[in-house]
Backbone as numpy.savetxt, mean C-alpha at the origin, in Angstrom:
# Nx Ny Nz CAx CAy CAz Cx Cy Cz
-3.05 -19.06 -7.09 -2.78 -18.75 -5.70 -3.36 -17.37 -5.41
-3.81 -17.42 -4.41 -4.48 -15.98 -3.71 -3.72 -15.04 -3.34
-3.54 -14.12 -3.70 -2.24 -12.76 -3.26 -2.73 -12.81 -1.64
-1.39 -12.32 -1.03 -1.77 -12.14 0.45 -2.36 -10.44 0.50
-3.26 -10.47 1.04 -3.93 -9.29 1.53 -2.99 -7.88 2.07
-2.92 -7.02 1.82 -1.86 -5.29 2.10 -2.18 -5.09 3.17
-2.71 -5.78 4.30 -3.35 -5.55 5.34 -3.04 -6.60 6.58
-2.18 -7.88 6.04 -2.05 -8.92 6.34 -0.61 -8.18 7.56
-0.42 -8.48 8.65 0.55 -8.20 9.64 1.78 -8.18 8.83
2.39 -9.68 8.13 3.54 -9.69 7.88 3.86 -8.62 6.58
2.64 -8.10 5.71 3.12 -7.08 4.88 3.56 -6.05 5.19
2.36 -5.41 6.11 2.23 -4.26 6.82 3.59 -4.33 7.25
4.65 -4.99 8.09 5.98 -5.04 8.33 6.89 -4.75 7.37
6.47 -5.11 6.23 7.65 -4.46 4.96 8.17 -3.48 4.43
9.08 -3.09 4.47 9.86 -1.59 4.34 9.51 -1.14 2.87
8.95 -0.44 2.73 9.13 0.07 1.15 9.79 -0.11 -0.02
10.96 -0.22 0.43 11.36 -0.95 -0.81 11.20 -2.25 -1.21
10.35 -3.29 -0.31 9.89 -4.59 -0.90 8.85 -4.65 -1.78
8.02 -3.46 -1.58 7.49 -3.67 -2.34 7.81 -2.41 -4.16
8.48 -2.24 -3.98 9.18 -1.69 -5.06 10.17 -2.88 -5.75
10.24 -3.62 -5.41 11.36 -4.67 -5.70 10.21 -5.44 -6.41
8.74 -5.51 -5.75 8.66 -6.59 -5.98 7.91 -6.24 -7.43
6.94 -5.13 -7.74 6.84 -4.40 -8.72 8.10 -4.34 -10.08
9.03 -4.02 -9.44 10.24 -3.90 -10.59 10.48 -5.57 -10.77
10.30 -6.35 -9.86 11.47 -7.70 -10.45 10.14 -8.60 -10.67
8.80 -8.91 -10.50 7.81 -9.52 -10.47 8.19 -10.16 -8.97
7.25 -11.15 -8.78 7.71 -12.50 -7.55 6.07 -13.50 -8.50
7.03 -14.54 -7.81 6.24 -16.10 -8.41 5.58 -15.80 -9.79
4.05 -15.59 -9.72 3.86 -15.80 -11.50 3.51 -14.06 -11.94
4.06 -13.39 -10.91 3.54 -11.68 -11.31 4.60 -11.28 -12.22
4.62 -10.37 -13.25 5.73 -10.35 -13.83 6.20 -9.14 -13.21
7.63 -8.93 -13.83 8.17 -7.59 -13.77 6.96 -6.91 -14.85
7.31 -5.36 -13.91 6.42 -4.33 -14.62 7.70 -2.98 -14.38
8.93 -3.32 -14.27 9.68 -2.73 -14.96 9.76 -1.63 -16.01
9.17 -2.17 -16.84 9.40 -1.78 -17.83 8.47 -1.21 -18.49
7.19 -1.27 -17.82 5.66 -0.69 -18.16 5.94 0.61 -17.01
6.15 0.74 -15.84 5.85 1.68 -14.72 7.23 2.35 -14.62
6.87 3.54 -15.07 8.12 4.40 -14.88 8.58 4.45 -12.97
9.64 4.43 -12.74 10.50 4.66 -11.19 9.07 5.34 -10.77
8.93 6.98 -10.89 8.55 7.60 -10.56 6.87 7.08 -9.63
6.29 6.30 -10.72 4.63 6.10 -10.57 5.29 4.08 -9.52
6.20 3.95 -9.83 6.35 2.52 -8.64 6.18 3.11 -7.28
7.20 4.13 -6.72 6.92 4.40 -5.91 5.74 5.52 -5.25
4.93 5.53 -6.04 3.61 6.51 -6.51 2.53 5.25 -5.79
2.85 4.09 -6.28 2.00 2.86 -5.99 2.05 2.47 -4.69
3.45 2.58 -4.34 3.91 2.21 -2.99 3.82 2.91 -1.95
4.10 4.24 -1.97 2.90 5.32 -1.13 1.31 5.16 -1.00
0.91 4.78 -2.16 -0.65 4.15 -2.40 -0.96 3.32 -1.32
-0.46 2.10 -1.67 -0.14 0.98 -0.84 -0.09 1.19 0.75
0.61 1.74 1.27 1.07 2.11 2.41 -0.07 3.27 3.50
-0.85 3.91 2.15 -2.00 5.10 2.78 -3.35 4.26 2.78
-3.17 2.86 1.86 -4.32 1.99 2.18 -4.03 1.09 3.86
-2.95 1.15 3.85 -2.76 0.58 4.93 -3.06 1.14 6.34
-2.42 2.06 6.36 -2.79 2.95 7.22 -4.30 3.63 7.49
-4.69 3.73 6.63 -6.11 3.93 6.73 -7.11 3.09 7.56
-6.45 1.56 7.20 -6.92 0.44 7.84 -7.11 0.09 9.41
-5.82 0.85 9.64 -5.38 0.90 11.07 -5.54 2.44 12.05
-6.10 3.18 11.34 -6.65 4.60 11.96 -7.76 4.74 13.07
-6.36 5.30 13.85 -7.69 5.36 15.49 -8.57 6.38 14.99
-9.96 6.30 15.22 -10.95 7.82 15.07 -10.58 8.64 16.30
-10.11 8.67 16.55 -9.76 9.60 17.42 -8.66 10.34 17.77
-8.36 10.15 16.81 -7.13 11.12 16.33 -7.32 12.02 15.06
-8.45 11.60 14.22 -9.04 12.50 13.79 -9.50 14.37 14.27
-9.19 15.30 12.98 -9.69 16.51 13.95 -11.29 16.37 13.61
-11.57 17.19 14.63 -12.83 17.04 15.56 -13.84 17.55 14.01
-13.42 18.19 13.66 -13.83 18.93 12.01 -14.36 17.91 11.28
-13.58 16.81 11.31 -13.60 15.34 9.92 -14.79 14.09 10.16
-14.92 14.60 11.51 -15.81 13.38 12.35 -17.14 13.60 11.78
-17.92 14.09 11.26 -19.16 14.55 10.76 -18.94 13.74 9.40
-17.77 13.90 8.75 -17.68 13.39 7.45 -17.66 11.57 7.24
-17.44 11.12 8.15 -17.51 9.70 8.47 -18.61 9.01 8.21
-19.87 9.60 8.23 -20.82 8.81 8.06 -21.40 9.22 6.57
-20.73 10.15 5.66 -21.46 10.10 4.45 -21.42 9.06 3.78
């Protein structure tokens, strides 16, 4: 089965701790990683997660005027 996309509407809706849950407890054939990912670096992932998202959805124009040059490297 195809993971749903971090970008997909109904994720983007998920509060943070789902996806910390879902990391700590596995879901369907993902396992728990519990026990490999210390607390600390789960929610390290889940901030990750969340700045990919957002990124996705970033008006340019709210950018400072400074950063806009850097866009096209």
């Amino acid at each position: 089965r195809t993971p749903t996309s971090f970008h997909d509407p109904d994720l983007r809706a998920e509060p943070a701790g789902y996806y910390f849950v879902t990391i700590t407890d596995g879901t369907r054939v993902m396992p728990s990683y519990a026990s490999r990912i210390p607390v600390e670096d789960r929610w390290a992932i889940v901030a990750y997660i969340r700045a990919l998202q957002l990124s996705q959805g970033a008006d340019v124009n709210t950018l400072p005027a400074e950063d806009l040059p850097k866009l096209g490297q």
